[in-house]
Coordinates of N, CA and C in Angstrom, one line a residue:
X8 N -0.5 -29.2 10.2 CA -1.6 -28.2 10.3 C -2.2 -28.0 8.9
X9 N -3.4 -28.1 8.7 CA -3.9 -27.7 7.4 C -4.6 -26.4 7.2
X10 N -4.4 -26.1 6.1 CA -4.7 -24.3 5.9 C -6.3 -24.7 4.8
X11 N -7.0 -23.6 5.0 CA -7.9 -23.4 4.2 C -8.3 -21.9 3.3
X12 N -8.2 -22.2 2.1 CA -8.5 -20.6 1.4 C -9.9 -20.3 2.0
X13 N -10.0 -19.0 2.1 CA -11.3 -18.4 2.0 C -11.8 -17.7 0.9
X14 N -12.8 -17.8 0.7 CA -13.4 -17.1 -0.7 C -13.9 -15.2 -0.2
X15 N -14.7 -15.2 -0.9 CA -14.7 -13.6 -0.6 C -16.2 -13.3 0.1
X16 N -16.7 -14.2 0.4 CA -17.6 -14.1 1.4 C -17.4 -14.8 2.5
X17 N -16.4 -15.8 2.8 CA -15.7 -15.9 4.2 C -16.1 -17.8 4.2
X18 N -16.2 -18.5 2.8 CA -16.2 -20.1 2.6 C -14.9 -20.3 2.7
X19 N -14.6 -21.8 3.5 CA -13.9 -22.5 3.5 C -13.7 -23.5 2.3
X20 N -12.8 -23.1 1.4 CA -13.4 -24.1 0.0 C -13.1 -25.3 0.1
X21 N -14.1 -26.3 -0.2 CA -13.8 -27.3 -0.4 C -14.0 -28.4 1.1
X22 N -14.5 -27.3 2.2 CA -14.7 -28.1 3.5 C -16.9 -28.2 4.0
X23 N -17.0 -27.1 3.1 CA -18.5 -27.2 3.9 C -18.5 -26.5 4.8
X24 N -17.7 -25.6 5.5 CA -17.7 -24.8 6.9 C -17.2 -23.6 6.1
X25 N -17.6 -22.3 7.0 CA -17.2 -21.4 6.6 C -16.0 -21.0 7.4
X26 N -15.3 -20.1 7.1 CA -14.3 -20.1 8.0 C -14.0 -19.6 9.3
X27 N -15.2 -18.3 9.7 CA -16.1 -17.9 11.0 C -16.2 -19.4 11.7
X28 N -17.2 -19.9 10.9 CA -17.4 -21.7 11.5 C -16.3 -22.5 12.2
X29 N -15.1 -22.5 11.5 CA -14.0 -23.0 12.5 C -13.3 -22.0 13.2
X30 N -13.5 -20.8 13.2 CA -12.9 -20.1 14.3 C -13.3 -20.1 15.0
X31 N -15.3 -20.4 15.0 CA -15.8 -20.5 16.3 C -16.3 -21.8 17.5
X32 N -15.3 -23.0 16.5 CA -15.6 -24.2 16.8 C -15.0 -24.4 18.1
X33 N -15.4 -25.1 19.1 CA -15.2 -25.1 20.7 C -13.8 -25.3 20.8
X34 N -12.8 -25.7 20.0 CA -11.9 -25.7 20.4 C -11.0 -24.7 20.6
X35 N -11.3 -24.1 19.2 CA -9.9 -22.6 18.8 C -11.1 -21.1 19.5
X36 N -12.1 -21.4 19.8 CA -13.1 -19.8 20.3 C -12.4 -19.7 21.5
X37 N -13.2 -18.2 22.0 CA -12.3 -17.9 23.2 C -12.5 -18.2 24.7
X38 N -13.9 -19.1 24.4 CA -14.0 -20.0 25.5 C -12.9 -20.8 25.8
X39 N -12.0 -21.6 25.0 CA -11.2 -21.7 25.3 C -10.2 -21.7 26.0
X40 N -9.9 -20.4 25.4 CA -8.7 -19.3 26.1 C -9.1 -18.8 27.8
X41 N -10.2 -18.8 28.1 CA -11.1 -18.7 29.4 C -11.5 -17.2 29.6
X42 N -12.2 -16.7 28.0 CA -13.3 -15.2 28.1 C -14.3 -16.1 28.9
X43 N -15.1 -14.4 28.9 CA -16.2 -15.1 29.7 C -17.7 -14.5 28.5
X44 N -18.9 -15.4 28.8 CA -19.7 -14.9 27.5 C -20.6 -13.9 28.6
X45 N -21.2 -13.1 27.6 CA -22.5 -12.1 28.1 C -23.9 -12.4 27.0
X46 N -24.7 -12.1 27.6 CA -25.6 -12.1 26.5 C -26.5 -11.0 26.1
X47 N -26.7 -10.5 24.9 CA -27.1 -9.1 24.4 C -28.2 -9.2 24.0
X48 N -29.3 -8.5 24.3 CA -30.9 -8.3 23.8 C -30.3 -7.9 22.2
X49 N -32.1 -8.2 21.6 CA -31.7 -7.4 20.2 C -31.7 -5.7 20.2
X50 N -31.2 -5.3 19.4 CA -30.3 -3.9 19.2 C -29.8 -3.7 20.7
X51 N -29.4 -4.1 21.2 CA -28.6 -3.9 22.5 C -27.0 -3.3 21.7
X52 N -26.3 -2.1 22.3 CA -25.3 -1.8 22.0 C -24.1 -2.2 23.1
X53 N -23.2 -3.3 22.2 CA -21.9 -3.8 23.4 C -21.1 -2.8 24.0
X54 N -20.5 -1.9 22.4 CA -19.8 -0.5 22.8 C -19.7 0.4 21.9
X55 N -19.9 1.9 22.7 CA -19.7 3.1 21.6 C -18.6 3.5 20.9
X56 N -19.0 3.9 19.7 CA -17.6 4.6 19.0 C -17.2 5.6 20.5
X57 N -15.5 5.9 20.4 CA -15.1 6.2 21.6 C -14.9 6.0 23.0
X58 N -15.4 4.9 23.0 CA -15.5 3.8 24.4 C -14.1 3.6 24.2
X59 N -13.2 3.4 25.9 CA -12.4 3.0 25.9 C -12.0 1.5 25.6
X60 N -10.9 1.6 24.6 CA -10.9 0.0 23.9 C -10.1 -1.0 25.2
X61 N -10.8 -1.7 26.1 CA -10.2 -2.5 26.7 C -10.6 -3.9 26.8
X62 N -11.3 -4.5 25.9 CA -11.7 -5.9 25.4 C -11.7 -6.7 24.5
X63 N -11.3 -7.3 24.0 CA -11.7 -8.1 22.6 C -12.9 -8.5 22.6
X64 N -13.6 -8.7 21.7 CA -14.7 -9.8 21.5 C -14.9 -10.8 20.2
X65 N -15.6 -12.3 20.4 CA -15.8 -12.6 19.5 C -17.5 -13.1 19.9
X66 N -18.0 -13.0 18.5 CA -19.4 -13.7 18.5 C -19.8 -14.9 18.3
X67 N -20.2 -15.5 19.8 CA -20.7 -16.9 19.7 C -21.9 -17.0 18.9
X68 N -22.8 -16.4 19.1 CA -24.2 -16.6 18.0 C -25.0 -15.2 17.8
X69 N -25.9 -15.4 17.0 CA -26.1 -14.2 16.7 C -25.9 -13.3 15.7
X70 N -26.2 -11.7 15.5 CA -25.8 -10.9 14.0 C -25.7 -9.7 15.0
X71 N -23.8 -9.5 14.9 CA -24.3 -7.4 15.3 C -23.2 -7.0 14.3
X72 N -23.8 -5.8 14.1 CA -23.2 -4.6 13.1 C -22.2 -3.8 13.6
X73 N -21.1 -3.3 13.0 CA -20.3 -2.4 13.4 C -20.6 -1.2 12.2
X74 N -20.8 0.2 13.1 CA -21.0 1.5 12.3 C -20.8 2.4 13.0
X75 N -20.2 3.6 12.2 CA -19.8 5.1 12.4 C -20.9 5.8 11.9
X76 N -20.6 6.6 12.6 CA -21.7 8.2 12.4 C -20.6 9.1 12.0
X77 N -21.3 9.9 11.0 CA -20.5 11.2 10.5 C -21.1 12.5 10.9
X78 N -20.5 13.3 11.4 CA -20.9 14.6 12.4 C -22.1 15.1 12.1
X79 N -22.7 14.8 10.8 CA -24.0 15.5 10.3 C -24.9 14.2 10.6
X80 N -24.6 13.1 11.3 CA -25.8 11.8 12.0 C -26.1 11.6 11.0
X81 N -25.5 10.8 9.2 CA -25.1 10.0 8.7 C -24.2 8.9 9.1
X82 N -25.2 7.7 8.9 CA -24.3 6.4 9.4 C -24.2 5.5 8.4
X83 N -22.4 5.1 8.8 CA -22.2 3.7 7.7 C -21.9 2.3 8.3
X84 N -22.6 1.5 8.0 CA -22.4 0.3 8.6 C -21.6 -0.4 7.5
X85 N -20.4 -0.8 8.3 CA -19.0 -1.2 8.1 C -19.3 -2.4 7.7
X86 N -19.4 -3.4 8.9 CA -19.4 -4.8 8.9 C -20.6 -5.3 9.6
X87 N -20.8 -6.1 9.0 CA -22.2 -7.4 9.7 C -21.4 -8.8 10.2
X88 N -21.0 -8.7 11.3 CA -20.7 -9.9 12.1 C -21.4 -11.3 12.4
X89 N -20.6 -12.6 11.7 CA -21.3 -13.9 11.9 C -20.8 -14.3 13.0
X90 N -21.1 -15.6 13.4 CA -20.4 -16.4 14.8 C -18.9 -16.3 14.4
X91 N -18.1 -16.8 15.0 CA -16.7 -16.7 14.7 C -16.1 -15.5 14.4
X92 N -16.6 -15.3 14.1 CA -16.2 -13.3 13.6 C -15.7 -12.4 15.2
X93 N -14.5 -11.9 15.0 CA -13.5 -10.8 16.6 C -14.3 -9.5 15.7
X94 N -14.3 -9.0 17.1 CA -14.4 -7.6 16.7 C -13.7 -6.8 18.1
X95 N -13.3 -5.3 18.1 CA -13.6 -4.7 19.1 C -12.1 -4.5 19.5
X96 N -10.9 -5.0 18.5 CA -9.6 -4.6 18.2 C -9.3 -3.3 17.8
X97 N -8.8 -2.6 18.2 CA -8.5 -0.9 17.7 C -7.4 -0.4 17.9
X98 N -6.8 0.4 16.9 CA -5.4 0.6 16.7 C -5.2 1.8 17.8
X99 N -6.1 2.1 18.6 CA -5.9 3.3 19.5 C -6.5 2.7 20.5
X100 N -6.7 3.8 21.8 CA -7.3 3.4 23.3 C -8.8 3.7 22.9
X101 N -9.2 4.0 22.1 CA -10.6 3.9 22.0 C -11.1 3.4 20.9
X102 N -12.6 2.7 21.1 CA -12.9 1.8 20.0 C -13.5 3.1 18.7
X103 N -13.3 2.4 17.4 CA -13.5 3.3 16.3 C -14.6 2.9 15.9
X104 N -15.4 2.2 16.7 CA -17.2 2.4 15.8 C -17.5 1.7 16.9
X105 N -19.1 1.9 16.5 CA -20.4 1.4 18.1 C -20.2 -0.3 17.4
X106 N -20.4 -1.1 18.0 CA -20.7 -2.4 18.1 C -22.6 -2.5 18.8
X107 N -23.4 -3.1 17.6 CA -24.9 -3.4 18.0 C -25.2 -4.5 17.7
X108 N -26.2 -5.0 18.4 CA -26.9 -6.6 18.0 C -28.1 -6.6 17.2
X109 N -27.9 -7.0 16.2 CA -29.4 -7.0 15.8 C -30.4 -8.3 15.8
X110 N -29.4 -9.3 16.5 CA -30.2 -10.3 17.3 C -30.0 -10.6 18.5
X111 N -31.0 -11.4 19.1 CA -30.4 -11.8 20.5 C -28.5 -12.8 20.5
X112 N -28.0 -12.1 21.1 CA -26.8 -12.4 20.4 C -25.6 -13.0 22.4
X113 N -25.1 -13.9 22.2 CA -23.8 -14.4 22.9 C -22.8 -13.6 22.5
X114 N -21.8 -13.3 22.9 CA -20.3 -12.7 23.0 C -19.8 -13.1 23.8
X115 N -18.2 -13.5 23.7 CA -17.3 -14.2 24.1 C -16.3 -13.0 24.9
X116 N -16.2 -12.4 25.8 CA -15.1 -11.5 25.9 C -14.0 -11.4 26.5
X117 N -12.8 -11.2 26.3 CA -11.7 -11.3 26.9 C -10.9 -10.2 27.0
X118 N -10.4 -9.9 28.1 CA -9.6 -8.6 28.5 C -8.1 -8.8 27.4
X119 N -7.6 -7.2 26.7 CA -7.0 -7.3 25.9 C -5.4 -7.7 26.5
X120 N -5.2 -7.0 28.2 CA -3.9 -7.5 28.8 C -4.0 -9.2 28.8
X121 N -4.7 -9.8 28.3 CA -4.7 -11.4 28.7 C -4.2 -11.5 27.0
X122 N -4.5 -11.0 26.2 CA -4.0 -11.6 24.6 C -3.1 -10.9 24.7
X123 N -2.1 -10.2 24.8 CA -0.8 -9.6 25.2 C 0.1 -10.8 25.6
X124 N -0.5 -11.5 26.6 CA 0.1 -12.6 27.3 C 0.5 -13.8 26.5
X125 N -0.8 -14.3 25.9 CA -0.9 -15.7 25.3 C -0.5 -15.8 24.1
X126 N 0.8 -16.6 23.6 CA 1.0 -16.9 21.8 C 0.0 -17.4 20.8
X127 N -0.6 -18.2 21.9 CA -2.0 -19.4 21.4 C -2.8 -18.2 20.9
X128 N -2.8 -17.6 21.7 CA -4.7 -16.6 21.5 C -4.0 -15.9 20.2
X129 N -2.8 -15.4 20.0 CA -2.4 -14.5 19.3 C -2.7 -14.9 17.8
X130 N -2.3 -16.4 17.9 CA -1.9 -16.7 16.5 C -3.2 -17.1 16.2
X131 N -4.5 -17.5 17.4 CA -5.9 -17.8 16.8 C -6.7 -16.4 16.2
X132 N -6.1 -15.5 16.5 CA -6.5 -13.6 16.3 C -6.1 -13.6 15.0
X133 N -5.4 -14.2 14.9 CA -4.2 -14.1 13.5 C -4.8 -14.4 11.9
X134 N -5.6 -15.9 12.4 CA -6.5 -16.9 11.5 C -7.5 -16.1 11.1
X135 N -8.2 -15.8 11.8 CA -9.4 -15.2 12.2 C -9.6 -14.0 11.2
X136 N -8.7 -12.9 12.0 CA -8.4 -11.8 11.7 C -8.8 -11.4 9.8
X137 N -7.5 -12.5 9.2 CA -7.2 -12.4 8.2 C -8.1 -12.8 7.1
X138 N -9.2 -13.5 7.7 CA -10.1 -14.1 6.9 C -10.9 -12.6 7.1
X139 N -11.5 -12.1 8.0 CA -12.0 -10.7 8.3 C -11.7 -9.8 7.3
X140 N -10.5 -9.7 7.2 CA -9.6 -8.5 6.2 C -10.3 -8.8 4.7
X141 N -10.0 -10.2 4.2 CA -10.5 -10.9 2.7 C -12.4 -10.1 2.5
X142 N -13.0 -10.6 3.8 CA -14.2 -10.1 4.0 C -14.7 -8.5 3.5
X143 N -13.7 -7.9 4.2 CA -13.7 -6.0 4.1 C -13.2 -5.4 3.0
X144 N -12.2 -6.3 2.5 CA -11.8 -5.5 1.2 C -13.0 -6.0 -0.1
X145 N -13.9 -7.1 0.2 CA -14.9 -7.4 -1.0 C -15.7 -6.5 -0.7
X146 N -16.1 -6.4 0.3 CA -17.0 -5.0 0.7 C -16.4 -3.7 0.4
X147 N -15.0 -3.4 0.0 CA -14.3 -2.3 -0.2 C -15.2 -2.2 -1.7
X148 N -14.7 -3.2 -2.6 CA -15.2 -3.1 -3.9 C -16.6 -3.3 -4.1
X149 N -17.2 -4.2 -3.3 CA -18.8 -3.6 -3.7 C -19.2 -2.2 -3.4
X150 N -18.3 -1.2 -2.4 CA -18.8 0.2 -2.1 C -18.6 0.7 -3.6
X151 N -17.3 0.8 -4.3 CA -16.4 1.4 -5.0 C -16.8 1.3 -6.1
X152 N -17.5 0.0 -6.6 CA -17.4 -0.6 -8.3 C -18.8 -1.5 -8.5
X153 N -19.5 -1.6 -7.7 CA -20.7 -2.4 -8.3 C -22.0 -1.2 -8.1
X154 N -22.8 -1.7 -9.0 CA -24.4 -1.1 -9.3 C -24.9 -1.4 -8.0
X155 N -25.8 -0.7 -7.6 CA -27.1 -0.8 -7.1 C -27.8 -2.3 -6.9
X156 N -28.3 -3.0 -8.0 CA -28.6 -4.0 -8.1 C -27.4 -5.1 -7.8
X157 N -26.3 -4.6 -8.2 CA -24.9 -5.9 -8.1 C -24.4 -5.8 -6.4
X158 N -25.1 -4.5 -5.7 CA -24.7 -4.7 -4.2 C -25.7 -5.3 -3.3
X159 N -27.1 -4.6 -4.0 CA -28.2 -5.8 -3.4 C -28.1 -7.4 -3.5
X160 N -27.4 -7.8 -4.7 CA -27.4 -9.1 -4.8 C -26.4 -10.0 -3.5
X161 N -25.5 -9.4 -4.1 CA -24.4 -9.7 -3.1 C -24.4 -9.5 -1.7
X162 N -25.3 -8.6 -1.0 CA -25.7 -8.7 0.0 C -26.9 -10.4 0.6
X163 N -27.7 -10.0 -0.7 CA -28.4 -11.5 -0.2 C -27.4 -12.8 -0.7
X164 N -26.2 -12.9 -1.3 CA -25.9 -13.9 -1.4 C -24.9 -14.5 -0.5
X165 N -24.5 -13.3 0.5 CA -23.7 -12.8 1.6 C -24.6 -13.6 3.0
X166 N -25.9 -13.8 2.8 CA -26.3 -14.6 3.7 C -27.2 -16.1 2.9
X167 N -26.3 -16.7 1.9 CA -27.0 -18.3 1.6 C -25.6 -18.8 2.2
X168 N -25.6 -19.8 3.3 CA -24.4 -20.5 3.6 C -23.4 -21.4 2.6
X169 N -22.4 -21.4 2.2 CA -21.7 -22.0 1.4 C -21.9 -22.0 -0.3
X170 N -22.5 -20.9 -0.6 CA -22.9 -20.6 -2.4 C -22.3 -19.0 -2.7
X171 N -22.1 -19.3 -3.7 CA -21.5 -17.7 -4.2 C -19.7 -18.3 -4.2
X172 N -19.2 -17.1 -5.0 CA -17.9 -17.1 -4.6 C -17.0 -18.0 -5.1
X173 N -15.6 -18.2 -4.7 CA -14.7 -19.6 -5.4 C -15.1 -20.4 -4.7
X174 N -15.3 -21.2 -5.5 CA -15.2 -23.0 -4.7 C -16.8 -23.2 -4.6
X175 N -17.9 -22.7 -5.2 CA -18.8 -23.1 -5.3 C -19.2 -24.4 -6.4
X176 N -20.0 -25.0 -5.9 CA -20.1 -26.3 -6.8 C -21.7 -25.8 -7.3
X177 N -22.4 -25.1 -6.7 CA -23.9 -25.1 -7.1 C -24.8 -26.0 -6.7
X178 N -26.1 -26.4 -6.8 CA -27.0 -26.9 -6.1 C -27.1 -27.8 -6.3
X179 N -27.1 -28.8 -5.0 CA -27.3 -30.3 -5.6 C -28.1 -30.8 -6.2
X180 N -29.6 -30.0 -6.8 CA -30.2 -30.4 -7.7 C -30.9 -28.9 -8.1
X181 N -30.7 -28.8 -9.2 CA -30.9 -27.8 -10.3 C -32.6 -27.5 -10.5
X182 N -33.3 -28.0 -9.9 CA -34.9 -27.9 -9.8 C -34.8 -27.5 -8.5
X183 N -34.2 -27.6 -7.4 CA -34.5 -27.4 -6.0 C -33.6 -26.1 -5.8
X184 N -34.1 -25.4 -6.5 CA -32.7 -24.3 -5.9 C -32.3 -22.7 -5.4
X185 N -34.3 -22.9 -4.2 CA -34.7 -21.5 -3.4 C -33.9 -21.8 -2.0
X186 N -34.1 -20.5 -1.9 CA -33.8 -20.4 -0.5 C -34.1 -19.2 0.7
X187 N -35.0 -19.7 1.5 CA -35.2 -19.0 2.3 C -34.8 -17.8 3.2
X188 N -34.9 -16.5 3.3 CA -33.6 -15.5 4.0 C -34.3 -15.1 4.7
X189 N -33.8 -15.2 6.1 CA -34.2 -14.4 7.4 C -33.7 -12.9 7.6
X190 N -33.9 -11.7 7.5 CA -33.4 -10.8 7.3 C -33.1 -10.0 8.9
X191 N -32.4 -9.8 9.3 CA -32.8 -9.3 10.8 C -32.0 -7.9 10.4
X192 N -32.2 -6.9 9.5 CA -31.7 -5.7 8.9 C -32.8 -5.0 8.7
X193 N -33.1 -4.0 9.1 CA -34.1 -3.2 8.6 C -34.0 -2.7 7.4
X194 N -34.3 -2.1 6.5 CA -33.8 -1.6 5.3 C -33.0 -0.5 5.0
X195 N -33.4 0.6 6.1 CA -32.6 1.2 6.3 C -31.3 0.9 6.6
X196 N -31.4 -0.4 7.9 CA -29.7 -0.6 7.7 C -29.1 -1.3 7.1
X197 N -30.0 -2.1 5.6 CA -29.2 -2.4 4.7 C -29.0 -1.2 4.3
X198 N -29.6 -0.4 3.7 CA -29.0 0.6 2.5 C -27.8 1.0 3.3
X199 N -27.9 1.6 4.9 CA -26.4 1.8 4.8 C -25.1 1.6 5.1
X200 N -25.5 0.1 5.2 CA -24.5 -1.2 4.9 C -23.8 -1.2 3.2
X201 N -25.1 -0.5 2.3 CA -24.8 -0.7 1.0 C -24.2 0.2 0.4
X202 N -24.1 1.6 1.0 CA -23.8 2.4 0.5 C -25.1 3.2 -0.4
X203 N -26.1 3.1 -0.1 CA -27.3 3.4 -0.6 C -28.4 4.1 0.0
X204 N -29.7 4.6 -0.9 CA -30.2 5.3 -0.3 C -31.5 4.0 0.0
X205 N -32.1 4.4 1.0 CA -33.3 2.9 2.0 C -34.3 3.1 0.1
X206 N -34.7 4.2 -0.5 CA -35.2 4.2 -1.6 C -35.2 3.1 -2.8
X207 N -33.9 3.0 -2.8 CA -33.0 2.5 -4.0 C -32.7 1.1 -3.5
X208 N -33.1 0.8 -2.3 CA -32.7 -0.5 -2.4 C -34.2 -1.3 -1.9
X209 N -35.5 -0.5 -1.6 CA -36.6 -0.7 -1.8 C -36.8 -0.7 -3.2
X210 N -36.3 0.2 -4.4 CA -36.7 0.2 -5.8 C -36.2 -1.4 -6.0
X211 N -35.1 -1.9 -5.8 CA -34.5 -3.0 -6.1 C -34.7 -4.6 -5.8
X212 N -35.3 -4.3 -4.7 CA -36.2 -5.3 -3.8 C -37.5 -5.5 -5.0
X213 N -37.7 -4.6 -5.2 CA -39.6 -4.5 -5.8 C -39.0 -5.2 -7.2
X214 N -38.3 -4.7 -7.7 CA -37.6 -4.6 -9.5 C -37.0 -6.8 -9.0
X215 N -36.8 -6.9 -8.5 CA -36.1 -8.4 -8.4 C -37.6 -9.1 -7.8
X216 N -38.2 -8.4 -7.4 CA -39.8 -9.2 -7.0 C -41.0 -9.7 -8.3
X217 N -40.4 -8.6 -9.0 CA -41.4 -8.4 -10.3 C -40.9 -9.2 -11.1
X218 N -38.9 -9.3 -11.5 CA -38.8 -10.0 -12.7 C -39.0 -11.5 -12.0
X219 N -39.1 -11.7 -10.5 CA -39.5 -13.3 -10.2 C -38.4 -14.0 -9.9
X220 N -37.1 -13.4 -9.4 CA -35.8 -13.8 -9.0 C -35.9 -13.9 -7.2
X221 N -37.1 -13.3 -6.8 CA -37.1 -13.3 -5.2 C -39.0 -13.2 -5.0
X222 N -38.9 -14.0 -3.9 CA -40.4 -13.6 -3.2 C -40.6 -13.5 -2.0
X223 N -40.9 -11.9 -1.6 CA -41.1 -11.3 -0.4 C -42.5 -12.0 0.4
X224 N -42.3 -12.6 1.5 CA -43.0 -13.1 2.1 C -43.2 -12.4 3.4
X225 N -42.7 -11.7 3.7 CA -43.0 -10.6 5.0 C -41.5 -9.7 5.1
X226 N -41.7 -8.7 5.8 CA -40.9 -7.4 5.8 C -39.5 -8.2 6.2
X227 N -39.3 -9.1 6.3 CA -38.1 -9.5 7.0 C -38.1 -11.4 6.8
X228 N -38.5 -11.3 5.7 CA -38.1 -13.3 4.9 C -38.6 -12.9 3.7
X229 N -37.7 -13.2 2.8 CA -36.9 -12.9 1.2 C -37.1 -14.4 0.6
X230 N -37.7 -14.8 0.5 CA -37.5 -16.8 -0.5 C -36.8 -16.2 -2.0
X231 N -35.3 -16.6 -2.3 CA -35.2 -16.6 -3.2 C -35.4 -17.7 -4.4
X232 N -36.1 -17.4 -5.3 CA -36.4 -18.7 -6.5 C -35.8 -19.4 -6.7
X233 N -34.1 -18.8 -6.9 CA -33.6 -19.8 -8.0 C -32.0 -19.0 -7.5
X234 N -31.0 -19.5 -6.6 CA -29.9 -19.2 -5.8 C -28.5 -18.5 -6.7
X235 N -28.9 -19.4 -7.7 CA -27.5 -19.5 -9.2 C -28.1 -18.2 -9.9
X236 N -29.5 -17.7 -9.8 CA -29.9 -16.8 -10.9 C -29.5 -15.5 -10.3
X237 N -29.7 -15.7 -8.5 CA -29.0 -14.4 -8.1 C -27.8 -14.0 -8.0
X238 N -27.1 -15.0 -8.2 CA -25.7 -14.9 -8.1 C -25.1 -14.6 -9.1
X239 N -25.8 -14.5 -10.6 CA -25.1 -14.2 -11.5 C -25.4 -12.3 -11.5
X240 N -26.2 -12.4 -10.4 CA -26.4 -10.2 -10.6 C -25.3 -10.3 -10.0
X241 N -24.4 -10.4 -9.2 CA -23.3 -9.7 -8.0 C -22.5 -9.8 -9.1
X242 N -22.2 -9.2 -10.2 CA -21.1 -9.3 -10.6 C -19.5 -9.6 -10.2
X243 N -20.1 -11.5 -9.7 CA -19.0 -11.8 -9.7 C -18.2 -12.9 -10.7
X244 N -19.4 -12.7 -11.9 CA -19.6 -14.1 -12.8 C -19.3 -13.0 -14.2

């Protein structure tokens, strides 16, 4: 069996796949196992914080967010779910945050008495899972310890496939080295993905527009100039 590190935005080093990407490859997903898929309009909500927890899910395609509300209707969005990515596991009978799509999105679902059952499923929960955990704790420290600008970065470098992070090699050619971002976040729910106010991360957007490290091409596609320049703001360099 061969093992793969993951870096801290969820790269398989040294394979070209992320590690979502092989959890969600036809063989180890939960089609497999015999879930069955649904399919979710955008912002469609799968399930409420409080819903009774009786499913797993994983995401065959698509982006949905997991977030809490705090009694005063402050919300924090936890995680931003790629393909391969489980969610919808909870240490109690009810789930601890809403699950939404912010695109038209597949899900894989499988009743939780059926993973009870199966070793197979267990130990593919297991892969998965763990790479998830690597994921939440870099997001722990971007809440805790980076700037404003070092969490905006990291957020967009959170969506270039295979750059940033260990095990990056950089661009295969040093003159070619934009990249296009589809944004399906409103700003608001970056900022409170970021731990920020929707202000400050509009100040930040504008401030990375001006020095010419990004070009906003419409409210929701970001071209960035030069991939390696943003990546040296996430202070992860």
């Amino acid at each position: 069996m061969a093992y793969y590190e993951a870096d801290t935005f969820g790269h398989a080093v040294g394979t070209g796949r992320s590690v979502a990407e092989m959890c969600a490859s036809k063989e180890t997903s939960f089609e497999h196992f015999g879930a069955k898929q649904a399919h979710y309009d955008t912002h469609a909500v799968i399930y409420y914080e409080g819903d009774p927890a009786k499913r797993l899910y994983e995401l065959a395609s698509g982006t949905v967010m997991l977030y809490k509300l705090l009694p005063d209707g402050r919300r924090q969005v936890v995680e931003v779910l790629r393909p391969g990515d489980l969610f919808g596991l909870s240490g109690a009978e009810e789930n601890d945050c809403t699950a939404e799509t912010l695109t038209d999105a597949k899900v894989n679902e499988i009743d939780l008495r059926h993973v009870e059952k199966s070793a197979d499923l267990q130990r593919h929960l297991t892969k998965c899972l763990t790479k998830q955990m690597r994921v939440l704790h870099e997001h722990a420290v971007l809440l805790g310890r980076k700037s404003a600008v070092e969490r905006v970065a990291s957020f967009m470098m959170h969506l270039v496939p295979n750059r940033g992070g260990l095990g990056c090699t950089g661009p295969v050619d040093e003159s070619e080295d934009g990249y296009d971002l589809q944004l399906h976040m409103t700003r608001q729910e970056i900022a409170d993905y970021l731990g920020l106010t929707i202000e400050t991360v509009s100040r930040v957007v504008s401030d990375m527009k001006r020095r010419g490290i990004i070009r906003v091409d419409r409210s929701d596609k970001i071209h960035l100039n030069k991939v390696c320049g943003l990546c040296q703001m996430t202070g992860m360099h």
